[in-house]
PDB file of C-alpha atoms in Angstrom:
ATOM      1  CA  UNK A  84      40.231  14.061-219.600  1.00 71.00           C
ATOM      2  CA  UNK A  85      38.968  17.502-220.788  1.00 77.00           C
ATOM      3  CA  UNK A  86      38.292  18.415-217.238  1.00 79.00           C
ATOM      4  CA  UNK A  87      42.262  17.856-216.671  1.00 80.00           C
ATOM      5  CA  UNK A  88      42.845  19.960-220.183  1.00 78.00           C
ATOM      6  CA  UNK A  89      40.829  23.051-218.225  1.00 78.00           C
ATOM      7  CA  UNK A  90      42.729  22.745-215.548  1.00 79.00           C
ATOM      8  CA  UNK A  91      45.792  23.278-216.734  1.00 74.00           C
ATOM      9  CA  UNK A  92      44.654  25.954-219.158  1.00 77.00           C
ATOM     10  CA  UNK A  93      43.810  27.411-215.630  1.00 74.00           C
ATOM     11  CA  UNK A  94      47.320  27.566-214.531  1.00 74.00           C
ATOM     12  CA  UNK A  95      48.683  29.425-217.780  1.00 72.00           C
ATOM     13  CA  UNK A  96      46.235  31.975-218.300  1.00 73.00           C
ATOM     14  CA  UNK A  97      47.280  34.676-215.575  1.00 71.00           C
ATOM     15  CA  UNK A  98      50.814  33.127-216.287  1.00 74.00           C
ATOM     16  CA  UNK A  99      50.640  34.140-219.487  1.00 73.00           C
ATOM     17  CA  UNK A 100      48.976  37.585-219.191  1.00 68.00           C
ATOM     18  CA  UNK A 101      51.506  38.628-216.944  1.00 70.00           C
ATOM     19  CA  UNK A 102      54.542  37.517-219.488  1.00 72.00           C
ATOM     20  CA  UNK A 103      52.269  39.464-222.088  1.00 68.00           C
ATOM     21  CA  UNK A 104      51.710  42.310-220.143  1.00 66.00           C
ATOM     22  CA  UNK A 105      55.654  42.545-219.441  1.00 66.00           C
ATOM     23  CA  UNK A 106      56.475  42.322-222.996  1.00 68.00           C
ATOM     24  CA  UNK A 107      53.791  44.859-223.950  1.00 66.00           C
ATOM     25  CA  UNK A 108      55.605  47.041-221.172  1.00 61.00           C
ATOM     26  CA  UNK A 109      58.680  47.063-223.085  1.00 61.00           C
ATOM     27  CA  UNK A 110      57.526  47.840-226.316  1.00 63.00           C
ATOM     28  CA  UNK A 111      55.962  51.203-224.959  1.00 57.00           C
ATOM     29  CA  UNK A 112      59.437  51.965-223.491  1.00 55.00           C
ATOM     30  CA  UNK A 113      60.783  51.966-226.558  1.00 57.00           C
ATOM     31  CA  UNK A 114      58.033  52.907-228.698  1.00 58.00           C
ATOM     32  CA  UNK A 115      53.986  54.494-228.257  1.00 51.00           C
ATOM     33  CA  UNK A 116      51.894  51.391-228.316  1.00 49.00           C
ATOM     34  CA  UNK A 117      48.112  50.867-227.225  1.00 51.00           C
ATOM     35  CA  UNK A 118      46.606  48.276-225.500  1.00 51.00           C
ATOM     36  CA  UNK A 119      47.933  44.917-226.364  1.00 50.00           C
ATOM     37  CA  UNK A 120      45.722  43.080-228.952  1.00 57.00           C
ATOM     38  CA  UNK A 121      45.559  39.358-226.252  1.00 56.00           C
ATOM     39  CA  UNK A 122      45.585  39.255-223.327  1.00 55.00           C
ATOM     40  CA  UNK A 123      46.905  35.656-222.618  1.00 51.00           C
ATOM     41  CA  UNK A 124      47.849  32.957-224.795  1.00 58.00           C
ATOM     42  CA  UNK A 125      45.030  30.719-225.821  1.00 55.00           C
ATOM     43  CA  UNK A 126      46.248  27.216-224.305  1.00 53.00           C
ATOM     44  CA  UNK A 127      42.937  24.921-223.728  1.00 47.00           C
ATOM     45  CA  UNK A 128      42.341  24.595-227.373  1.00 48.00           C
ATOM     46  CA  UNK A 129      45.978  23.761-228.292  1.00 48.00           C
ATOM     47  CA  UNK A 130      46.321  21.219-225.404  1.00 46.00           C
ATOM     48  CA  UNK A 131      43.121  19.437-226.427  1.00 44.00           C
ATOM     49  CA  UNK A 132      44.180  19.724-230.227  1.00 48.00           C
ATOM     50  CA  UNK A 133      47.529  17.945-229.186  1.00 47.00           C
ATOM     51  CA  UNK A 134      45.782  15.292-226.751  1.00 48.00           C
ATOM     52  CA  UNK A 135      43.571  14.114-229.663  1.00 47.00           C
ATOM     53  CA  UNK A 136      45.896  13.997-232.654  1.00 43.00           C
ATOM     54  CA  UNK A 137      48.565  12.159-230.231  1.00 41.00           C
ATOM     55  CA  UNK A 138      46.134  10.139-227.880  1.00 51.00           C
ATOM     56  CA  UNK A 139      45.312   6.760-229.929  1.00 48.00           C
ATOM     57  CA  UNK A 140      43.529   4.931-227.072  1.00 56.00           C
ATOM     58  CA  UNK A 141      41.003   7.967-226.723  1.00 56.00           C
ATOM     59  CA  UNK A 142      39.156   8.215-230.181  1.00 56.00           C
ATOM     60  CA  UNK A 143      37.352  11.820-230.869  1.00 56.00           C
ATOM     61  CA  UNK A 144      33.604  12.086-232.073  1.00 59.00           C
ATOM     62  CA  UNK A 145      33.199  14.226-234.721  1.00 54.00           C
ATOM     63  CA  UNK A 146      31.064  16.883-231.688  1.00 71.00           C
ATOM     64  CA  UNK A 147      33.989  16.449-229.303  1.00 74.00           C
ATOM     65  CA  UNK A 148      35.568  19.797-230.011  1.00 76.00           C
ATOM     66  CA  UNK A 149      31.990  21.239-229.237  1.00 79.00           C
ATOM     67  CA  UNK A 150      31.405  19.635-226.086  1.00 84.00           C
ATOM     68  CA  UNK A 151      34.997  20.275-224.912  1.00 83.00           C
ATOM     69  CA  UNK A 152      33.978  23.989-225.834  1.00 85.00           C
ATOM     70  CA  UNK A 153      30.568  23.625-223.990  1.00 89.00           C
ATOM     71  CA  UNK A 154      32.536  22.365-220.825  1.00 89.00           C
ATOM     72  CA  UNK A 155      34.742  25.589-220.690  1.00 89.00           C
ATOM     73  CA  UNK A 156      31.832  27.494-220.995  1.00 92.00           C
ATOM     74  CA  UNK A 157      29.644  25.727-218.473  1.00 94.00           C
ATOM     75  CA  UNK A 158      32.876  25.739-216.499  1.00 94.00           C
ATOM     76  CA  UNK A 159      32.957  29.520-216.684  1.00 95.00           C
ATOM     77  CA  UNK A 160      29.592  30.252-216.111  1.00 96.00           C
ATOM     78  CA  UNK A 161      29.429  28.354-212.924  1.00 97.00           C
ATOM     79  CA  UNK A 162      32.477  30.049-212.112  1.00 97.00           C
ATOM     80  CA  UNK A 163      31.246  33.128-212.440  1.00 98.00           C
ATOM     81  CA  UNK A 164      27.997  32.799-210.656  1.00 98.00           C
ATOM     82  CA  UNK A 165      29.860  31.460-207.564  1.00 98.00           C
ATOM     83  CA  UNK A 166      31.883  34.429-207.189  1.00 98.00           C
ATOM     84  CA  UNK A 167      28.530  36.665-207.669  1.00 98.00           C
ATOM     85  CA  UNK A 168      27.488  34.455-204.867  1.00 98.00           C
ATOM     86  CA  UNK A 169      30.467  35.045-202.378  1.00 97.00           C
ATOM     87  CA  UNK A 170      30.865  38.177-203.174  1.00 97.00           C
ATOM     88  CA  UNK A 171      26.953  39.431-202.628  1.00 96.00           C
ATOM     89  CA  UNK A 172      27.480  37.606-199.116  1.00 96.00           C
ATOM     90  CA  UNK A 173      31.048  39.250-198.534  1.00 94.00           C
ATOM     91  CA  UNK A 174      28.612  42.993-197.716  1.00 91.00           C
ATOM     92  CA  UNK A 175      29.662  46.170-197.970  1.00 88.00           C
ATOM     93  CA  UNK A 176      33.353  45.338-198.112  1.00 89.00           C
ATOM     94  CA  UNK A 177      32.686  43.086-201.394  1.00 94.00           C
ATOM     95  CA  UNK A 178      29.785  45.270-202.696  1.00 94.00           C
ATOM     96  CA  UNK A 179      31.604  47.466-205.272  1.00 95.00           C
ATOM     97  CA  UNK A 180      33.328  44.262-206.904  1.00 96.00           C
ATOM     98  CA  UNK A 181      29.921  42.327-207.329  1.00 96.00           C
ATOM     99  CA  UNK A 182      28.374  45.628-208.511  1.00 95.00           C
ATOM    100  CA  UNK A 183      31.109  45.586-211.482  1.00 96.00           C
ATOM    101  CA  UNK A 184      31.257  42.040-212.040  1.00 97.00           C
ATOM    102  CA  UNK A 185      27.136  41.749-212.310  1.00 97.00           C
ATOM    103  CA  UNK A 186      26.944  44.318-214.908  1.00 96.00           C
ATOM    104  CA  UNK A 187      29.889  43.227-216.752  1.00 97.00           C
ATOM    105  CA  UNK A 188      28.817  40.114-216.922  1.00 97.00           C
ATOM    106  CA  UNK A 189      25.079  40.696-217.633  1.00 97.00           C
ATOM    107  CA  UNK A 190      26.020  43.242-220.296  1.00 96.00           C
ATOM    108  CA  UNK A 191      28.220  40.530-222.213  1.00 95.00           C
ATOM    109  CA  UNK A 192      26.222  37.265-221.244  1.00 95.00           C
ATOM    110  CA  UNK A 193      24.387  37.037-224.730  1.00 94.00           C
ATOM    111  CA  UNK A 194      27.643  37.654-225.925  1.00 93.00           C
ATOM    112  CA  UNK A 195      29.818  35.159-225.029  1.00 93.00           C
ATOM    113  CA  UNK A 196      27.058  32.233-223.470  1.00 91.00           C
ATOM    114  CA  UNK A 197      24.013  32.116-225.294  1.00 90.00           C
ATOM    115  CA  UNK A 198      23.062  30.352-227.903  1.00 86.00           C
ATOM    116  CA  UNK A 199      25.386  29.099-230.837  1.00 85.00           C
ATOM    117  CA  UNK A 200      28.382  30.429-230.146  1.00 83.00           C
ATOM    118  CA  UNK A 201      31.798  30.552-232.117  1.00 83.00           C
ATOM    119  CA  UNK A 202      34.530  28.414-230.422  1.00 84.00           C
ATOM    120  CA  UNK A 203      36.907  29.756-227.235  1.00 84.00           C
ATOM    121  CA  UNK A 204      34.044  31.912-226.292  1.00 88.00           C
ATOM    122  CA  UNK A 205      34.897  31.570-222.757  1.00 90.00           C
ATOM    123  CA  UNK A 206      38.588  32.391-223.619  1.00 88.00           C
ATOM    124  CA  UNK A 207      37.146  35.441-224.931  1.00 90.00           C
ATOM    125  CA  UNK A 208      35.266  36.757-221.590  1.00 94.00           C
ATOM    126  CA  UNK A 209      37.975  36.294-219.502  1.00 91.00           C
ATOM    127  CA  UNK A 210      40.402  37.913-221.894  1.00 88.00           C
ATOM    128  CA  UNK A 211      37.633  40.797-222.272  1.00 92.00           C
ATOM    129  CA  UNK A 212      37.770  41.044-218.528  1.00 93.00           C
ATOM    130  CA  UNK A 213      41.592  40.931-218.237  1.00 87.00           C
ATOM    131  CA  UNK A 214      41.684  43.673-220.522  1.00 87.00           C
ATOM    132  CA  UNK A 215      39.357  45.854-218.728  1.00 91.00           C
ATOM    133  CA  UNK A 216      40.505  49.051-216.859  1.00 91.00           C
ATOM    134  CA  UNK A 217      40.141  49.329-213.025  1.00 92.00           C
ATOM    135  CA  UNK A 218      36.630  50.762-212.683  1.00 91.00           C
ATOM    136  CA  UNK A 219      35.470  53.570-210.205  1.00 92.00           C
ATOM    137  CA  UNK A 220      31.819  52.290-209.376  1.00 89.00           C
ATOM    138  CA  UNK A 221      29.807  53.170-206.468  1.00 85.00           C
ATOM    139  CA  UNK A 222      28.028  50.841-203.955  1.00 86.00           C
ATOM    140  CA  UNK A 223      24.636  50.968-202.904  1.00 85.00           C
ATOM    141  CA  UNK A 224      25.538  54.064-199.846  1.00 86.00           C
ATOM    142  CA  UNK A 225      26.634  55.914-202.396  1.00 86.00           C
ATOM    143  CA  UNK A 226      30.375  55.615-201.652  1.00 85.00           C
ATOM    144  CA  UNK A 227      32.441  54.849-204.267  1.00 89.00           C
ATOM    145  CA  UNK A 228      35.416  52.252-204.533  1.00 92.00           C
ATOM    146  CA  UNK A 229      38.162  50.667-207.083  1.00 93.00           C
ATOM    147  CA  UNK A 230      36.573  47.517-209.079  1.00 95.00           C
ATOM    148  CA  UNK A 231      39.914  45.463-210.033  1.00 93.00           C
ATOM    149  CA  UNK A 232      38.912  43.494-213.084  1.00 94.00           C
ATOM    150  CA  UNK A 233      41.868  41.726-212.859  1.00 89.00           C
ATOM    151  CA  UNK A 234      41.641  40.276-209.498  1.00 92.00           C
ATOM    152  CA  UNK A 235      37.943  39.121-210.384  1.00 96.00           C
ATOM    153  CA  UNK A 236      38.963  37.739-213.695  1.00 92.00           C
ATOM    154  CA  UNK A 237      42.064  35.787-211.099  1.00 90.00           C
ATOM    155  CA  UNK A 238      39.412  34.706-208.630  1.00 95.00           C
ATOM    156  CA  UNK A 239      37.093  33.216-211.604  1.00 95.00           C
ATOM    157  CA  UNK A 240      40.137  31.094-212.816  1.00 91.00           C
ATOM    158  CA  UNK A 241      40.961  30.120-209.080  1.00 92.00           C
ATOM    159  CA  UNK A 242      37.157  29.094-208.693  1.00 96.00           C
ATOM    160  CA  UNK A 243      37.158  27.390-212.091  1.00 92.00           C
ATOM    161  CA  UNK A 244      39.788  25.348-210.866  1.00 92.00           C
ATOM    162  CA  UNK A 245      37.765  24.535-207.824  1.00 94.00           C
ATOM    163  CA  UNK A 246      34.452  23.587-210.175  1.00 95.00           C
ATOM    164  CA  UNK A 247      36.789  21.443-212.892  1.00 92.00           C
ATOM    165  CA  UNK A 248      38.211  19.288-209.651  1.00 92.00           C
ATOM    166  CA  UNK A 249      34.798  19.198-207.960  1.00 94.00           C
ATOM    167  CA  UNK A 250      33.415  17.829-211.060  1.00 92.00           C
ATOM    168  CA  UNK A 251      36.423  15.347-211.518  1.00 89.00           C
ATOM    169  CA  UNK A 252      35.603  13.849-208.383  1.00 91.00           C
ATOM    170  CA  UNK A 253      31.871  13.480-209.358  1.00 91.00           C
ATOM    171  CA  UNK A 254      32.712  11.641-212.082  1.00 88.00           C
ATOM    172  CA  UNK A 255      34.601   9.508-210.725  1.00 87.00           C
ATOM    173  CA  UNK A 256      31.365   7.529-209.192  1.00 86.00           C
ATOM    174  CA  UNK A 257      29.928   7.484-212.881  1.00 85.00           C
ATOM    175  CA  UNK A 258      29.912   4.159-214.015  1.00 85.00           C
ATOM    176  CA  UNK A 259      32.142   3.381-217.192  1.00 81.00           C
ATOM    177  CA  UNK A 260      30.421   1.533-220.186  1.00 75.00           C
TER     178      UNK A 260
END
């Protein structure tokens, strides 16, 4: 299913930053390089490109690649609004990291969610997120504290994973017609 397609797109994406990352490592040892141009190899699409050309029993609508695009963004936005959640309840120890997260993800929401969007949008946030710098950002005392992008971006995947099996176990009291 596409849900199964997610998940496993779930399991390569920090995978493959980290492999990208190392290899982007190397290159500045050797030469002056900036920031590396992706941050993780862009599996989803390929996986459900290969399921449908070499799946005969599961015939593809001409919208198919749309909705598949429209679950990983749905997908992503629930993802995202669940760690808001858990991390607004975590207090003052989690207050910094929803403080980032919020405003990078308000600031970008038009962005990469709304409206008619381009495919692998939600690709594109988390890879916008992966490449973001650890942020200095103060909580609501006044104290300020280390926002790790990448650990949010991890924990979105992680809870993504979550959503795509919670919603494969929804579906599987749908009636088939």
């Amino acid at each position: 299913t596409d849900l199964d397609i997610i998940e496993h797109a779930n399991r390569r994406i920090i995978e493959s930053y980290t492999e990208i990352a190392k290899k982007e490592r190397e290159k500045k040892d050797k030469e002056l390089q900036t920031t590396p141009p992706i941050a993780f190899e862009r599996t989803a699409v390929v996986a459900f490109n290969d399921q449908t050309a070499f799946d005969h029993e599961q015939t593809s609508s001409p919208f198919r690649k749309g909705n598949f695009d429209l679950l990983c963004n749905l997908c992503t936005q629930a993802s995202v609004h669940r760690l808001l959640r858990q991390l607004r309840e975590g207090g003052r120890a989690k207050e910094v990291s929803f403080n980032f997260l919020r405003e990078f993800y308000v600031g970008r929401v038009a962005e990469y969610f709304d409206g008619d969007q381009r495919y692998g949008r939600a690709d594109d946030f988390l890879e916008d997120l992966l490449l973001s710098p650890p942020s200095v950002c103060k909580a609501s005392d006044g104290i300020a504290g280390l926002a790790d992008p990448m650990g949010l971006a991890e924990s979105i995947i992680e809870i993504r994973s979550t959503i795509v099996k919670e919603w494969k176990a929804i579906m599987q009291d749908v009636p088939q017609t």
